[in-house]
Coordinates of C-alpha atoms (C1' of nucleotides) in Angstrom, one line a residue:
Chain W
X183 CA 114.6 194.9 -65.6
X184 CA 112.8 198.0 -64.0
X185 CA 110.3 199.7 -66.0
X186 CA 111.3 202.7 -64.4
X187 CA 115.3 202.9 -65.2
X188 CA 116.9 204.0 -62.6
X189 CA 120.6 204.3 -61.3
X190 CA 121.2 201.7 -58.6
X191 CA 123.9 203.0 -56.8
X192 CA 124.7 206.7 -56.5
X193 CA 128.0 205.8 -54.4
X194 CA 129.7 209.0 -55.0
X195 CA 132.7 207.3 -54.1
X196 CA 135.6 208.9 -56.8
X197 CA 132.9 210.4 -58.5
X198 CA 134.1 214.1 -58.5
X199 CA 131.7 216.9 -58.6
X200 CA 130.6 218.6 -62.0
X201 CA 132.9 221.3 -63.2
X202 CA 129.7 223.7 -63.5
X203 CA 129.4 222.5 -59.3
X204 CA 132.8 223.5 -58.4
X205 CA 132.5 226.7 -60.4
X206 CA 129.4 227.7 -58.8
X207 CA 131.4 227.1 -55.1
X208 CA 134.1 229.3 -56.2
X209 CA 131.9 232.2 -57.4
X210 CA 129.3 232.0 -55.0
X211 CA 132.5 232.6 -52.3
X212 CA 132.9 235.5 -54.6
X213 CA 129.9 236.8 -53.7
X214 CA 129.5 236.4 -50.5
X215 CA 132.9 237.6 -49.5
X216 CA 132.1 240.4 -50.7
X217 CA 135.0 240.8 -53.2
X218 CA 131.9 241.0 -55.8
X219 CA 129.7 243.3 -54.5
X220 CA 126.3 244.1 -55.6
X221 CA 125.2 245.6 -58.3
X222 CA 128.1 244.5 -60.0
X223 CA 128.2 243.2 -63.5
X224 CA 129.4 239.4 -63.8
X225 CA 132.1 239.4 -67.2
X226 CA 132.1 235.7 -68.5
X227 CA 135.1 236.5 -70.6
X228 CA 137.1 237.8 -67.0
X229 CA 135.5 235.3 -65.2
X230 CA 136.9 232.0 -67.7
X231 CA 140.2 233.5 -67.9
X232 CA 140.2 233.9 -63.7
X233 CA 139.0 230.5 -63.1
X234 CA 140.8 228.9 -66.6
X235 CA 137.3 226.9 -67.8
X236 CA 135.4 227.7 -70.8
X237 CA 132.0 229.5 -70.7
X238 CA 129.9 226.2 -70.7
X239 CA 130.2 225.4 -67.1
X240 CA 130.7 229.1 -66.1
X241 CA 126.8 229.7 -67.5
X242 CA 125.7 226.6 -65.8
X243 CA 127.1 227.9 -62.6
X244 CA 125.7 231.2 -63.3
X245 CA 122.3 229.8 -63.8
X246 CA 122.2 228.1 -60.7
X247 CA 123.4 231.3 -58.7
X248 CA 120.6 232.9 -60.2
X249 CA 118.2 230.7 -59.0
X250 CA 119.5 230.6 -55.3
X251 CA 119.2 234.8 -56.0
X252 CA 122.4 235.8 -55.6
X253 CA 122.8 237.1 -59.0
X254 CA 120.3 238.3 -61.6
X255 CA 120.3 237.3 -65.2
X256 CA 119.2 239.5 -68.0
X257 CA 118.9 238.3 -71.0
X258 CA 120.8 239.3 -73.9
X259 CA 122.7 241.8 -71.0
X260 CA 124.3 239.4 -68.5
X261 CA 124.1 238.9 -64.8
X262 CA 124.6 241.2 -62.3
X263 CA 125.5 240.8 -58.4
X264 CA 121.9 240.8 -56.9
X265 CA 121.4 244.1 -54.8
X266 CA 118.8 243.6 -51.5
X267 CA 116.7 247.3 -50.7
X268 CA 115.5 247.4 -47.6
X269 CA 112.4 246.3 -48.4
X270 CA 114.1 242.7 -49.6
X271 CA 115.7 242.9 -46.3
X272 CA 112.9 243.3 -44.3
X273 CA 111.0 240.6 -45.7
X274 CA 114.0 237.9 -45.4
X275 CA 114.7 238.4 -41.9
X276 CA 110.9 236.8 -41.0
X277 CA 111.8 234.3 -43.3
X278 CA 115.0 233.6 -41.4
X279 CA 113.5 234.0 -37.9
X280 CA 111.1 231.6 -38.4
X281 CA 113.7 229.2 -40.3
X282 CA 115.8 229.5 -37.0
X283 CA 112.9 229.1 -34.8
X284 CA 112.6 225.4 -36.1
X285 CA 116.0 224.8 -36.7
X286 CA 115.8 225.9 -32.5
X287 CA 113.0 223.6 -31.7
X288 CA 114.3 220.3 -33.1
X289 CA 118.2 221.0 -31.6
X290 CA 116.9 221.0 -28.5
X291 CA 115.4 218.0 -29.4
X292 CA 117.6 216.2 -31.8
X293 CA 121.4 217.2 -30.6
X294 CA 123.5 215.4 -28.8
X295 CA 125.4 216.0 -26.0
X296 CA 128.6 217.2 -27.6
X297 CA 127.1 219.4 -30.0
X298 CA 125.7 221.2 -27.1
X299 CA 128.4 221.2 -25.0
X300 CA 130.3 222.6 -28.5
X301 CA 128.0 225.3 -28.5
X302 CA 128.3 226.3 -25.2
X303 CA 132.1 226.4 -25.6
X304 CA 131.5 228.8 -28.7
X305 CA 129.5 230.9 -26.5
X306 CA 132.0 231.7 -23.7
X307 CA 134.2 232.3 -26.9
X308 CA 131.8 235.1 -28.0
X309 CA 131.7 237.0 -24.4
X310 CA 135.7 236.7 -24.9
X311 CA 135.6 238.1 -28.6
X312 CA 132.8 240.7 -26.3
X313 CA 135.1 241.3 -24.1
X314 CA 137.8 242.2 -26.5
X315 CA 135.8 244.4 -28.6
X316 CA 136.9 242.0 -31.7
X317 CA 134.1 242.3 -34.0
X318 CA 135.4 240.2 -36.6
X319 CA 135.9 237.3 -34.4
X320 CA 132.2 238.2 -33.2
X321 CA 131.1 238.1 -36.5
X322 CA 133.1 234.7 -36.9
X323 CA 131.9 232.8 -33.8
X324 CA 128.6 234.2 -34.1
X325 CA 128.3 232.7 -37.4
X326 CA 129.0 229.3 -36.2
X327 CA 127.3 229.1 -33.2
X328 CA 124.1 229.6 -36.2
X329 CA 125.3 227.1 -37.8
X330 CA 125.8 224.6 -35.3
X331 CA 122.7 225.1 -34.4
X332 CA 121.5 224.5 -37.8
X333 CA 123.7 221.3 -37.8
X334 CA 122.4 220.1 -34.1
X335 CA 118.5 219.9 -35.9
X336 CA 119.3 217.2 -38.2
X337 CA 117.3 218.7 -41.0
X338 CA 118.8 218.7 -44.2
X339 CA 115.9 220.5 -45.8
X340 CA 116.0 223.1 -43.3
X341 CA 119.7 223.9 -43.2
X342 CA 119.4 223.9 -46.9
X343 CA 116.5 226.6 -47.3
X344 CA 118.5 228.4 -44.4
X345 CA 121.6 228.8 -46.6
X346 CA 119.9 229.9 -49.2
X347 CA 117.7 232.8 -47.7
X348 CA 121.1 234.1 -45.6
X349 CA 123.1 233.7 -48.4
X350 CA 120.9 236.1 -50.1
X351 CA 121.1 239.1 -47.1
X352 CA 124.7 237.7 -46.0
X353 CA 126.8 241.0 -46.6
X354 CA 124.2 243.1 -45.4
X355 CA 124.7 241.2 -42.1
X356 CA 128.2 242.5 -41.0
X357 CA 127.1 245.9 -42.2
X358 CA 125.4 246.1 -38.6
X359 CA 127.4 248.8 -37.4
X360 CA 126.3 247.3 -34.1
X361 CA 126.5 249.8 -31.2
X362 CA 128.2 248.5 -27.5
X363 CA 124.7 248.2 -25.9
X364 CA 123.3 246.3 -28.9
X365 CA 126.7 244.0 -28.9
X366 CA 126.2 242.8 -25.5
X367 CA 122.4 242.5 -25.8
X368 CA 123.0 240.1 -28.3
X369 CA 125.4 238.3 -26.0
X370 CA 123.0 238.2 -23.4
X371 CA 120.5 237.0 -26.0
X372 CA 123.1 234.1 -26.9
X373 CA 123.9 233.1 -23.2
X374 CA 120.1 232.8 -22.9
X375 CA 119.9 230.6 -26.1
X376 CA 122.6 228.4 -24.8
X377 CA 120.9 227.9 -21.3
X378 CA 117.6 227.0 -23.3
X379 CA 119.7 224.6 -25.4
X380 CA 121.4 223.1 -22.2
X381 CA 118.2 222.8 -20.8
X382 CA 117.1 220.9 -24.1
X383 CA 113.6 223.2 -24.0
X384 CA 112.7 223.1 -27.6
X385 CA 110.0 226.4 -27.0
X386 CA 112.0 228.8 -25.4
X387 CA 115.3 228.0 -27.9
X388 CA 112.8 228.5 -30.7
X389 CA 111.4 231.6 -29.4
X390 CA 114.6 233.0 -28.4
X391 CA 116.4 232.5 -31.7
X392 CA 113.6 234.1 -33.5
X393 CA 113.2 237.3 -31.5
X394 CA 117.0 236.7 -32.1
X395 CA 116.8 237.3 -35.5
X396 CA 114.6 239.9 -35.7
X397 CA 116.2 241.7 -33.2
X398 CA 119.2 242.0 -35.8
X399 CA 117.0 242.8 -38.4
X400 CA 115.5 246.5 -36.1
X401 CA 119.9 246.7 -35.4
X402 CA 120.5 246.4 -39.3
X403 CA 117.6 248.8 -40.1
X404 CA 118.9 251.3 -37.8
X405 CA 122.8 251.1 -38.8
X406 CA 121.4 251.5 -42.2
X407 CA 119.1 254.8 -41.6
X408 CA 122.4 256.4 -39.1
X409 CA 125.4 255.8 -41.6
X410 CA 125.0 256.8 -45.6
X411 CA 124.1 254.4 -47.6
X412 CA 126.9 253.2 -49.9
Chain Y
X212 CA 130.6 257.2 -65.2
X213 CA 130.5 254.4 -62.2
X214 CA 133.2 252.4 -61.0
X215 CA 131.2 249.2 -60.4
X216 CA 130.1 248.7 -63.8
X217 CA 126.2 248.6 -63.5
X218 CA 123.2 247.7 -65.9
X219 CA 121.3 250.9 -65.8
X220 CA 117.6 249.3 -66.3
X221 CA 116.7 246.0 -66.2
X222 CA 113.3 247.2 -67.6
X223 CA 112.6 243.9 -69.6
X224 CA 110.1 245.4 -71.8
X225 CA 110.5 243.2 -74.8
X226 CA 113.3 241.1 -72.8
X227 CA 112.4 237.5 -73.8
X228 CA 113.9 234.8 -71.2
X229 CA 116.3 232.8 -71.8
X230 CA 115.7 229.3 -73.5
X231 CA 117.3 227.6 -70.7
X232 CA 114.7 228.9 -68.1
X233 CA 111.9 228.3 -70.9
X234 CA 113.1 225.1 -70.4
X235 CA 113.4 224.5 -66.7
X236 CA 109.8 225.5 -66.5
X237 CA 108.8 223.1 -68.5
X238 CA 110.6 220.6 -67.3
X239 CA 109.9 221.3 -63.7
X240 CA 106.2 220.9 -64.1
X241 CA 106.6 217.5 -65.9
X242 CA 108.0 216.5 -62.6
X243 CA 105.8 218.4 -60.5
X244 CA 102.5 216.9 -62.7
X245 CA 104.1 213.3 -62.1
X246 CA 104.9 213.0 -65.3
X247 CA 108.3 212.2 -64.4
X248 CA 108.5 210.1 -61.5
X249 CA 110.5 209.9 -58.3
X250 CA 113.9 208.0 -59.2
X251 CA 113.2 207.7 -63.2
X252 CA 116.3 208.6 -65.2
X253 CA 116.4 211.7 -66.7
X254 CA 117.8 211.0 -70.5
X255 CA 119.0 214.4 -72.3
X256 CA 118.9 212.5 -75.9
X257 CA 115.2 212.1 -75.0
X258 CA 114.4 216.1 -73.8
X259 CA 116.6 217.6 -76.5
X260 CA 114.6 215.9 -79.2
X261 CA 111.3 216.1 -77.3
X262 CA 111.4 220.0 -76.5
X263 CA 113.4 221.0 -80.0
X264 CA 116.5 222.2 -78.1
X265 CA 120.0 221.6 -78.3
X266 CA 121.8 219.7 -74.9
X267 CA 123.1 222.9 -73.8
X268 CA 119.8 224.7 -72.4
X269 CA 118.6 221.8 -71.7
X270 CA 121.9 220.9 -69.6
X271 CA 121.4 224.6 -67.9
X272 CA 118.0 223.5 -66.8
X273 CA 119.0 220.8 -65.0
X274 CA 121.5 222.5 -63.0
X275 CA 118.5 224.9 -62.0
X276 CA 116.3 222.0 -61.2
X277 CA 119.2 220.3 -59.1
X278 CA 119.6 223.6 -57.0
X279 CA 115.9 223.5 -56.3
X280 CA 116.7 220.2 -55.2
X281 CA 114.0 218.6 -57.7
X282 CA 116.5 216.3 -59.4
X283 CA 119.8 215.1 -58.5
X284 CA 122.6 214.8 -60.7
X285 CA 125.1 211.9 -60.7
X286 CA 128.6 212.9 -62.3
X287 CA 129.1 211.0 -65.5
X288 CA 125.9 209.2 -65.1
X289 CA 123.3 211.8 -66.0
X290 CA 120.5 212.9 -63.7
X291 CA 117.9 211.4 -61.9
X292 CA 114.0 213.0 -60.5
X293 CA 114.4 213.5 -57.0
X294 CA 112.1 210.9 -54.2
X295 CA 112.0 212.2 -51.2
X296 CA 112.0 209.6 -48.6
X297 CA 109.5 209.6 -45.1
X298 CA 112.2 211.0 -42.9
X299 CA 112.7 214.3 -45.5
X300 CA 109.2 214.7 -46.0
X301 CA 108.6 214.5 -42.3
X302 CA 111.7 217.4 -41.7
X303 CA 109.7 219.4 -45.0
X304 CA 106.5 220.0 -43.5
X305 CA 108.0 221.8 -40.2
X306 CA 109.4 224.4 -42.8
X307 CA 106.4 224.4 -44.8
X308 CA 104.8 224.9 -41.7
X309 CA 106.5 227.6 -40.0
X310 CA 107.0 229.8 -44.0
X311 CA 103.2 229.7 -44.3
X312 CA 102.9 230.6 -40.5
X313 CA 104.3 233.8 -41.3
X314 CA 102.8 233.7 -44.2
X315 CA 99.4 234.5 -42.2
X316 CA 100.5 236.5 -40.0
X317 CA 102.1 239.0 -42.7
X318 CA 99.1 238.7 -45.1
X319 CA 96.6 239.5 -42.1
X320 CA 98.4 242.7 -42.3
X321 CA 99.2 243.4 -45.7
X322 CA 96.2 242.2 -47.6
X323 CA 93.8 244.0 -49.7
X324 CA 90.1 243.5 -49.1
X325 CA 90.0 242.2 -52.6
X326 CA 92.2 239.5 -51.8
X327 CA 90.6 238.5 -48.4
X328 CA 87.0 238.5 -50.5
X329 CA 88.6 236.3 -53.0
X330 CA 90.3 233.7 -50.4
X331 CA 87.0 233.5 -48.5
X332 CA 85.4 233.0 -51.9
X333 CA 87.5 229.9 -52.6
X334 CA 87.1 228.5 -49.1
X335 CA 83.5 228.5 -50.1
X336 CA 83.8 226.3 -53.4
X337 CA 86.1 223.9 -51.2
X338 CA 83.2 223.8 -48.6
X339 CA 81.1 222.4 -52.5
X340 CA 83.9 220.5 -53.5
X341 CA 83.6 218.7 -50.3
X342 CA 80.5 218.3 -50.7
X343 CA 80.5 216.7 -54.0
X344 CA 83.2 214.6 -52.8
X345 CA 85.2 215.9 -56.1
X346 CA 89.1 215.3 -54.9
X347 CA 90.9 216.6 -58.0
X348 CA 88.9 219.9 -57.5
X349 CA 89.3 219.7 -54.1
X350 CA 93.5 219.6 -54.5
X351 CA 92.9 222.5 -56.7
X352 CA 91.1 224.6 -55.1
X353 CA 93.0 223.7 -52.0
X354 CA 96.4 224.8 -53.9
X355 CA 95.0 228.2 -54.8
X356 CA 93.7 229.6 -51.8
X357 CA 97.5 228.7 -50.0
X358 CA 99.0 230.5 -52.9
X359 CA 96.2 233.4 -52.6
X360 CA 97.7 233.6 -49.1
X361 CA 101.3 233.6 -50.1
X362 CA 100.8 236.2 -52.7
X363 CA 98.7 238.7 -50.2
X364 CA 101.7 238.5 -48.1
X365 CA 103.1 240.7 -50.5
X366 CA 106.7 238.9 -49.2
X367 CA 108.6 237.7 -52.4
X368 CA 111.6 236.4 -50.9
X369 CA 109.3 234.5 -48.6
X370 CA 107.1 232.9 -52.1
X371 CA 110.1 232.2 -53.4
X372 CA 111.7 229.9 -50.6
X373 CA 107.6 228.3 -50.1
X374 CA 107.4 227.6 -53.3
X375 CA 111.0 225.9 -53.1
X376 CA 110.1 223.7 -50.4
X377 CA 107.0 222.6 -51.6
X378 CA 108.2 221.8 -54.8
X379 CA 110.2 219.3 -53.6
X380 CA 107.1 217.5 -51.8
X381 CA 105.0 218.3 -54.1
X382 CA 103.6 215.2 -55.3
X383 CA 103.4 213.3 -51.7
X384 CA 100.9 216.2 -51.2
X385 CA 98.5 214.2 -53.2
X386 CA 98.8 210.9 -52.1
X387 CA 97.1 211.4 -48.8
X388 CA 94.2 209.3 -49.7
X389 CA 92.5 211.4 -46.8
X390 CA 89.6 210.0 -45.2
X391 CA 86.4 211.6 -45.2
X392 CA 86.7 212.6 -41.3
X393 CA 90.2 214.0 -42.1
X394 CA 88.8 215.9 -45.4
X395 CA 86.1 217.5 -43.2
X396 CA 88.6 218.8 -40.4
X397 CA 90.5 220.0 -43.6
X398 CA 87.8 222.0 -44.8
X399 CA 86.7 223.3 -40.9
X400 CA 90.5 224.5 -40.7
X401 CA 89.9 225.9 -43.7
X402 CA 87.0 227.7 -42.6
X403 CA 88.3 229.4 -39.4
X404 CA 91.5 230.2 -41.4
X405 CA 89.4 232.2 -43.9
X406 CA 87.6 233.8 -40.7
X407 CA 90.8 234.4 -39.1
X408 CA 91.9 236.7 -42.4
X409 CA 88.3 238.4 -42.6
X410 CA 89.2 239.2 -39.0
X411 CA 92.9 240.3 -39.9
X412 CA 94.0 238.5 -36.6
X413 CA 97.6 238.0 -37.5
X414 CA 98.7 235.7 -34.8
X415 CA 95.8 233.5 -35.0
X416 CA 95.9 232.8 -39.1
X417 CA 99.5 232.0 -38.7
X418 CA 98.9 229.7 -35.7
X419 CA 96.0 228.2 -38.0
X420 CA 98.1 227.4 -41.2
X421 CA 101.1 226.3 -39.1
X422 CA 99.3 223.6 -37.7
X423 CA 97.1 222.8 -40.5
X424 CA 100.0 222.4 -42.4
X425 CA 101.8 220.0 -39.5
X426 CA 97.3 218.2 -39.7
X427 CA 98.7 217.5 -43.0
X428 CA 101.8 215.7 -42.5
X429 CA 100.1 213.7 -40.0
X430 CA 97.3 212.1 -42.5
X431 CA 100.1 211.8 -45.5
X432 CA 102.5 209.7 -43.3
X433 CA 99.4 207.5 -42.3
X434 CA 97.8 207.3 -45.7
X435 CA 101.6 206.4 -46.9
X436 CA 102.0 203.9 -43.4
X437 CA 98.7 201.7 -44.1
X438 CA 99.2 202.0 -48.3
X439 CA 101.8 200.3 -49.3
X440 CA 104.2 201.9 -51.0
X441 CA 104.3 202.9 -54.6
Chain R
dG200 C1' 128.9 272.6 -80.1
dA201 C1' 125.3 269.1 -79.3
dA202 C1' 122.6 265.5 -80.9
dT203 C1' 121.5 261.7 -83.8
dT204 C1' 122.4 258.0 -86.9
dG205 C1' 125.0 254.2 -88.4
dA206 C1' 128.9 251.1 -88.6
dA207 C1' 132.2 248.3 -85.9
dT208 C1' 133.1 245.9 -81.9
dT209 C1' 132.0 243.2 -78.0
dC210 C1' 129.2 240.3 -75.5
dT211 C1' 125.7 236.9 -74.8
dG212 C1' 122.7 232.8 -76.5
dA213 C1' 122.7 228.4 -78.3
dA214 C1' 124.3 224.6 -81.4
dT215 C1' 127.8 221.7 -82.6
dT216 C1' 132.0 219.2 -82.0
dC217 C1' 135.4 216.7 -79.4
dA218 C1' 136.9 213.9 -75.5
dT219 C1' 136.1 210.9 -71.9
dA220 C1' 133.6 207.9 -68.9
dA221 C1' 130.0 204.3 -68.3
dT222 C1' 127.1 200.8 -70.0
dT223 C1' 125.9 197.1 -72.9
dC224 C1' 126.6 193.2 -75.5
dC225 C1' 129.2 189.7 -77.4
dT226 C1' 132.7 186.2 -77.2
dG227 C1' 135.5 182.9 -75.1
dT228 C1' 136.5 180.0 -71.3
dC229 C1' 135.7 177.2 -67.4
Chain T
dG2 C1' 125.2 176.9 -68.8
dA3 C1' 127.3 180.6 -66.2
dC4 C1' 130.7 183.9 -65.5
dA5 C1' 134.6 186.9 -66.8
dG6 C1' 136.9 189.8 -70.1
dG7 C1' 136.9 193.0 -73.6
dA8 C1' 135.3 195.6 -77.5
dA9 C1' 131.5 198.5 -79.3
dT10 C1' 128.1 201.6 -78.4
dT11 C1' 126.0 205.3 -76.0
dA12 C1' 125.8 209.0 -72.8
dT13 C1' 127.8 212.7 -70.3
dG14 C1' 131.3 216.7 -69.7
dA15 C1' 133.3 220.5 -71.6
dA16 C1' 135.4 223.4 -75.3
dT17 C1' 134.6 225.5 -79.5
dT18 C1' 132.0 227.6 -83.1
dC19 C1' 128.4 230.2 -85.1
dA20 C1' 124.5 233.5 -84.8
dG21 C1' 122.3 237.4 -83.0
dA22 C1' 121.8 241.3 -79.8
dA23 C1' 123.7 245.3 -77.4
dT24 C1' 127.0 248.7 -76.6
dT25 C1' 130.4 251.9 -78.1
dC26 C1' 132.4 255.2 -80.9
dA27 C1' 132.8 258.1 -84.7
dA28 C1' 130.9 260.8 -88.3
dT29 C1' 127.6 263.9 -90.1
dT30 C1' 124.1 267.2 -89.7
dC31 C1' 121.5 270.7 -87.5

DNA sequence: GAATTGAATTCTGAATTCATAATTCCTGTC
DNA sequence: GACAGGAATTATGAATTCAGAATTCAATTC
């Protein structure tokens, strides 16, 4: 008998994830596609019919949106799709260098051989997508090269918090307008982070993913100021 | 009248918030004061009656708590406080590290002289707590002057994801039974890092806290490697 | 005709109820 | 005496119900 009780054996094995979970999956996806865009009001009563549950697990899913800050809750008044200024903006791309910076660091040190070799492979996918002037696919392979990086540093705590603060400025990512030279500066930048990566050294892969970062941050802040807001 | 439906003004002037956020508060520091331990079973019967609320804020707490990863919750079998074992607290601190890292270097820039007199104020009653040997007041004081830093960053998304991540290793923070030499290289970091701010030398506070930060993870794994385990 | 007040409707907040899964304890058997 | 099986109890998951706040719309007055 433990005086502490505790559960012996989380398993996990048919155990199937809380309805409130799965709801909070679907809506976040919402979001983050962008097919509920910001500022937008969150209905319950739309929302239950859409997804067939009741309100109880669609308010637990709502409460843990709200706390990852993808959706604000006011009381009495709802929630509404969380809206990032460019203020918010500026502040979470530091966050999100620095986050990469590590996650840089310990990949070099951590990953193995096929994860880099993976990486590499995405990379020469990039200068095709480049090379094709496909900015979706960009977008797309550009997004998992990050996250295979992410993967490759074996930190669960990391990749966590780094979900979490890109979740919160994800849409404002593809609205980089990003110019040709920009596009293939950011190749360039990638070619070098795969070389450093390669080359397994942990302080130039750090570095380079952070001035990375930020450099998307001065591209984002540009697009932004050129084209109208919207 | 706006296509995107859109609350006109938050304001909150007499907005009260909700009971289930009332109740993740409180529930989150009982965790975070130890009184509910790592791997203790978290009963609902037990909270309802003990905070006076029905299951159902209590049950949207818990999903807040779980996305902060301080509990985890087992389908069908409740929910259990969080322990964190060697290997996550060892990938934590890098985070830690590298958030309050820019943490300095932001706040070098951003804060008021106010805030620097009041951070060199509190390095001083650490140098007196040191000297009195008082630990509790040390771990206080200790706390505040990292949050002083965090708030003169004037970064909210980047207090928000600190405060995450510590959270979570919270209370391991206070089991490095430090040893007087460590304590004193504690409070000499300390004492350059307050200089560092008078100085508003960016690069070298962040530097500073980054690896005073990593100083710390050192001692805790040691203090936890020659104490046996709790 | 515009503005303000008040009633009706709609939505959110929280408690309660119902269903289902897990745990515990008892009984019977080997 | 120990182990297996099963019933009873207890806890969790989710829907429903009830209460209260906010919004909307209409009516009245200036």
């Amino acid at each position: 008998m433990t005086a502490n009780p505790q559960i012996p054996d989380p398993a996990g094995l048919l155990a199937r994830p809380a309805l409130a979970v799965q709801v909070a999956d679907v809506l976040r996806g919402l979001i983050l596609e962008g097919e509920l865009k910001g500022g937008e009001k969150i209905r319950e009563r739309e929302l239950t019919e859409r997804f067939g549950v009741s309100r109880t697990p669609l308010r637990e899913a709502m409460k843990i949106l709200a706390s990852e800050g993808l959706i604000d809750l006011i009381p009495n008044r709802g929630a509404v799709v969380a809206r990032r200024s460019d203020a918010e903006l500026a502040d979470a791309f530091p966050v999100l260098a620095a986050l990469e910076g590590i996650a840089g660091r310990q990949a070099a040190e951590r990953a193995s051989d096929a994860e880099i070799a993976e990486i590499a492979r995405l990379t020469g996918a990039l200068r095709d997508a480049v090379g094709a002037g496909d900015r979706p696919l960009y977008f797309e392979i550009n997004q998992k090269i990050h996250a295979a990086i992410l993967a490759a540093s074996r930190n669960e705590m990391l990749a966590r918090t780094h979900a979490t603060v890109a979740g919160q400025i994800h849409r404002a990512r593809y609205q980089a307008n990003l110019t040709r030279s920009r596009w293939e500066k950011a190749l360039a930048e990638h070619e070098r982070i795969a070389e450093a990566l390669a080359a397994r050294d942990g302080a130039a892969l750090g570095t380079l993913l952070h001035d990375h970062m930020m450099a998307k941050l001065t591209a984002i802040l540009e697009a932004r100021r050129s084209g109208a807001a919207g």
